[in-house]
Short mmCIF file of C-alpha atoms in Angstrom, two decimals:
data_model
loop_
_atom_site.label_atom_id
_atom_site.label_comp_id
_atom_site.label_asym_id
_atom_site.label_seq_id
_atom_site.Cartn_x
_atom_site.Cartn_y
_atom_site.Cartn_z
CA ILE A 24 16.57 13.35 1.08
CA GLN A 25 16.07 16.45 3.45
CA PRO A 26 13.16 16.19 5.80
CA HIS A 27 11.00 18.95 5.61
CA VAL A 28 6.74 19.60 6.12
CA ILE A 29 6.07 21.98 3.58
CA ARG A 30 7.17 21.70 -0.08
CA ARG A 31 4.82 24.41 -1.03
CA ILE A 32 2.11 27.43 -0.20
CA TYR A 33 -0.47 27.14 -2.77
CA ASP A 34 -2.69 30.13 -3.10
CA PRO A 35 -5.85 28.73 -5.67
CA LYS A 36 -6.39 32.68 -7.05
CA THR A 37 -2.22 33.28 -7.66
CA GLY A 38 -1.42 29.69 -7.65
CA VAL A 39 2.11 28.56 -6.49
CA THR A 40 3.11 31.67 -4.03
CA GLU A 41 6.46 29.82 -2.54
CA ARG A 42 7.87 26.20 -2.61
CA TRP A 43 10.53 24.53 -1.10
CA THR A 44 13.53 22.26 -3.52
CA GLU A 45 14.30 19.13 -1.87
CA ALA A 46 18.52 18.76 -0.83
CA GLU A 47 19.37 15.27 -1.43
CA LYS A 48 21.69 14.51 1.53
CA ARG A 49 23.29 10.99 0.92
CA GLN A 50 22.09 7.32 -0.81
CA VAL A 51 20.66 5.19 2.29
CA LEU A 52 20.25 2.24 0.23
CA LYS A 53 21.70 0.19 -2.86
CA PRO A 54 18.76 0.84 -5.36
CA GLU A 55 18.73 -2.62 -5.89
CA ILE A 56 18.08 -3.18 -2.11
CA ALA A 57 15.60 -0.20 -2.32
CA GLU A 58 13.36 -2.35 -5.22
CA HIS A 59 13.94 -5.37 -2.96
CA VAL A 60 12.38 -3.63 0.00
CA ALA A 61 9.86 -2.09 -1.94
CA LYS A 62 8.20 -5.31 -3.23
CA LEU A 63 8.12 -7.10 -0.08
CA LEU A 64 6.26 -3.80 1.48
CA GLY A 65 4.08 -4.08 -1.69
CA ASP A 66 3.38 -7.87 -1.42
CA ASN A 67 2.68 -7.33 2.65
CA ILE A 68 -0.50 -5.50 1.20
CA SER A 69 -1.46 -7.59 -1.57
CA MET A 70 -1.29 -10.87 -0.52
CA GLY A 71 -2.81 -9.80 3.10
CA ASN A 72 -6.42 -9.54 4.64
CA GLN A 73 -5.30 -6.15 5.97
CA ILE A 74 -7.46 -3.00 5.97
CA ALA A 75 -4.15 -0.93 6.16
CA GLY A 76 -3.39 0.70 2.35
CA LYS A 77 -6.11 -1.39 0.45
CA ILE A 78 -6.87 1.83 -2.21
CA PRO A 79 -8.88 1.20 -4.86
CA GLY A 80 -6.61 2.32 -8.33
CA TYR A 81 -3.15 2.10 -6.47
CA VAL A 82 -0.85 -0.49 -5.59
CA VAL A 83 0.43 0.85 -1.88
CA ALA A 84 3.77 -0.76 -0.63
CA GLY A 85 3.58 -0.55 3.35
CA LYS A 86 3.38 -1.63 6.76
CA THR A 87 1.71 -2.16 9.98
CA GLY A 88 2.98 -1.91 13.48
CA THR A 89 1.20 -2.37 16.76
CA ALA A 90 3.92 -1.52 20.47
CA GLN A 91 3.47 -1.61 23.87
CA ARG A 92 2.92 1.42 25.29
CA VAL A 93 6.10 2.71 28.25
CA ARG A 94 4.58 3.41 30.76
CA GLU A 95 5.20 7.35 32.18
CA GLY A 96 7.20 7.38 34.90
CA GLY A 97 7.77 4.39 35.51
CA LYS A 98 9.98 1.15 33.84
CA GLY A 99 7.79 -1.30 31.94
CA TYR A 100 4.55 -1.02 29.28
CA ALA A 101 1.24 0.12 30.31
CA ARG A 102 -0.80 -2.66 30.03
CA GLY A 103 -3.76 -2.33 27.44
CA GLN A 104 -2.37 0.56 25.91
CA THR A 105 -0.81 0.72 23.28
CA ILE A 106 0.91 3.13 19.48
CA ALA A 107 -0.82 1.39 16.44
CA SER A 108 1.01 2.96 13.39
CA PHE A 109 1.39 2.09 9.67
CA ILE A 110 3.38 3.51 6.83
CA GLY A 111 3.35 3.62 2.72
CA PHE A 112 3.94 5.04 -0.31
CA LEU A 113 2.46 4.84 -3.68
CA PRO A 114 2.35 4.01 -6.20
CA ALA A 115 4.92 0.83 -5.09
CA ASP A 116 6.36 1.20 -8.20
CA ASP A 117 6.69 5.38 -8.62
CA PRO A 118 6.54 6.31 -5.30
CA GLN A 119 4.72 9.53 -5.30
CA ILE A 120 3.39 9.56 -1.58
CA LEU A 121 4.78 8.50 1.83
CA CYS A 122 2.36 9.23 4.57
CA LEU A 123 3.31 7.70 8.38
CA VAL A 124 0.21 7.99 10.44
CA VAL A 125 0.99 7.29 14.23
CA VAL A 126 -1.82 7.09 17.12
CA ASP A 127 -1.18 7.13 20.58
CA ASN A 128 -2.96 5.64 23.12
CA PRO A 129 -6.13 4.55 20.91
CA GLN A 130 -9.38 4.92 22.55
CA THR A 131 -11.44 1.89 20.71
CA ASP A 132 -11.18 -2.06 21.48
CA GLY A 133 -9.04 -2.68 18.35
CA LYS A 134 -5.83 -1.46 19.24
CA TRP A 135 -3.63 -2.81 15.60
CA GLY A 136 -2.19 -0.42 13.32
CA ASN A 137 -4.11 -2.02 10.71
CA THR A 138 -7.59 -1.57 11.99
CA ILE A 139 -6.64 1.80 14.01
CA ALA A 140 -4.00 4.10 11.39
CA GLY A 141 -4.84 2.14 8.38
CA PRO A 142 -7.85 3.72 7.36
CA VAL A 143 -7.01 6.89 8.36
CA PHE A 144 -3.94 6.15 5.63
CA ASN A 145 -6.12 5.39 3.22
CA ALA A 146 -8.04 8.53 3.79
CA ILE A 147 -5.31 10.78 3.31
CA THR A 148 -3.31 8.82 0.18
CA SER A 149 -6.86 8.39 -1.46
CA GLU A 150 -7.38 12.20 -1.40
CA ALA A 151 -3.84 13.15 -1.90
CA ALA A 152 -3.45 11.42 -4.93
CA ARG A 153 -6.57 12.88 -6.22
CA PHE A 154 -5.49 16.64 -5.70
CA LEU A 155 -2.19 15.74 -6.96
CA GLY A 156 -3.50 14.30 -9.89
CA ILE A 157 -1.33 10.91 -9.57
CA PRO A 158 -2.41 8.15 -12.26
CA LYS A 159 -4.09 5.04 -11.05
CA SER A 160 -2.41 1.43 -11.37
CA TYR A 161 -5.53 0.26 -12.42
CA GLU A 162 -8.95 1.14 -12.92
CA THR A 163 -11.87 -0.08 -10.30
CA ASN A 164 -15.75 -0.65 -11.39
CA GLU A 165 -17.14 2.26 -8.78
CA LYS A 166 -20.01 -0.42 -7.79
CA ASN A 167 -18.83 -3.48 -7.38
CA GLY A 168 -14.98 -2.91 -7.14
CA GLN A 169 -14.20 -5.06 -9.80
CA VAL A 170 -10.62 -4.33 -12.03
CA ILE A 171 -11.53 -3.34 -15.47
CA GLY A 172 -9.08 -1.70 -18.10
CA PRO A 173 -7.49 -2.38 -20.86
CA PHE A 174 -4.26 -2.59 -19.31
CA ASN A 175 -1.00 -4.67 -19.62
CA LYS A 176 0.08 -6.24 -16.09
CA ILE A 177 2.67 -8.17 -15.50
CA VAL A 178 1.30 -11.97 -14.72
CA PRO A 179 2.19 -13.08 -11.20
CA LYS A 180 4.22 -16.01 -9.49
CA VAL A 181 0.85 -18.30 -8.54
CA VAL A 182 1.90 -21.78 -8.85
CA LYS A 183 1.75 -23.65 -5.66
CA PRO A 184 0.01 -21.26 -3.57
CA SER A 185 -3.34 -22.45 -2.42
CA VAL A 186 -5.84 -22.41 -5.71
CA LYS A 187 -7.79 -19.64 -3.48
CA TYR A 188 -4.83 -18.08 -3.11
CA ALA A 189 -3.61 -17.71 -5.86
CA GLU A 190 -6.72 -16.57 -7.29
CA GLU A 191 -7.38 -13.86 -5.52
CA LEU A 192 -3.15 -12.43 -5.73
CA ALA A 193 -4.23 -13.05 -9.59
CA LYS A 194 -7.20 -10.92 -9.59
CA TYR A 195 -5.12 -8.33 -6.61
CA ASN A 196 -2.47 -8.00 -10.06
CA ALA A 197 -5.35 -7.56 -13.20
CA ALA A 198 -3.52 -11.00 -14.12
CA ASN A 199 -8.04 -11.46 -14.52
CA GLY A 200 -7.41 -15.43 -13.90
CA ASP A 201 -9.72 -17.99 -16.14
CA GLY A 202 -12.90 -19.42 -13.99
CA ASN A 203 -13.11 -19.63 -10.57
CA ALA A 204 -11.35 -21.22 -7.76
CA ASP A 205 -13.10 -24.57 -5.59
CA GLY A 206 -11.69 -26.40 -2.78
CA ASN A 207 -8.64 -27.17 -1.73
CA GLY A 208 -4.85 -27.97 -3.13
CA THR A 209 -2.55 -25.62 -5.06
CA ALA A 210 -2.21 -24.20 -8.30
CA THR A 211 0.00 -25.95 -10.38
CA SER A 212 0.20 -23.70 -13.25
CA THR A 213 -1.15 -20.65 -15.45
CA ASN A 214 -2.20 -19.76 -18.46
CA ALA A 215 0.70 -17.16 -19.02
CA SER A 216 4.32 -17.79 -17.46
CA SER A 217 4.85 -15.90 -14.38
CA ASN A 218 5.96 -12.17 -15.28
CA SER A 219 5.37 -12.34 -18.32
CA LYS A 220 2.41 -9.09 -20.02
CA LYS A 221 -0.83 -10.19 -20.20
CA GLN A 222 -3.30 -7.06 -21.54
CA VAL A 223 -6.38 -7.65 -19.16
CA HIS A 224 -10.33 -5.73 -19.46
#
């Protein structure tokens, strides 16, 4: 799709006054490759402990970035200077919003894409999703953030990772694993086969 800054000009009194059409230029990736990459980016958010991309109600796919800043007027990199970024889209399985946040040389203690660009991405896209009326992937309790439903969700593959990791992954995917996890070890089975659908509450 040809890049464009403005999709439409909206007047709350009269409605949409002007709209830009999307022009498809060429297919960059095969659909199956794009789907696989999107899944990897979604797993990067759901399985990680980062701040970026954690938006209640939505499954986000994305990636953080932290780069050294090139020294001005010379070779090499400027000491202690970074470019922090995060790019992501939501919902991960049916993208409606794509957002890139880049912060040039943040003046804070933490200079990582996760802690600097991530919260900005979350604020922008959560508000944009609300404004555009994009349906949520799942519902959460406003007080404690727990997933509520019911919804039909795909049961994630959680066999072999650590018990704690498996429990967190199941919770995130709204599969609601039975019981609490304690101790170490690995998950050896689930009460529903992976990739099957399960109604959750």
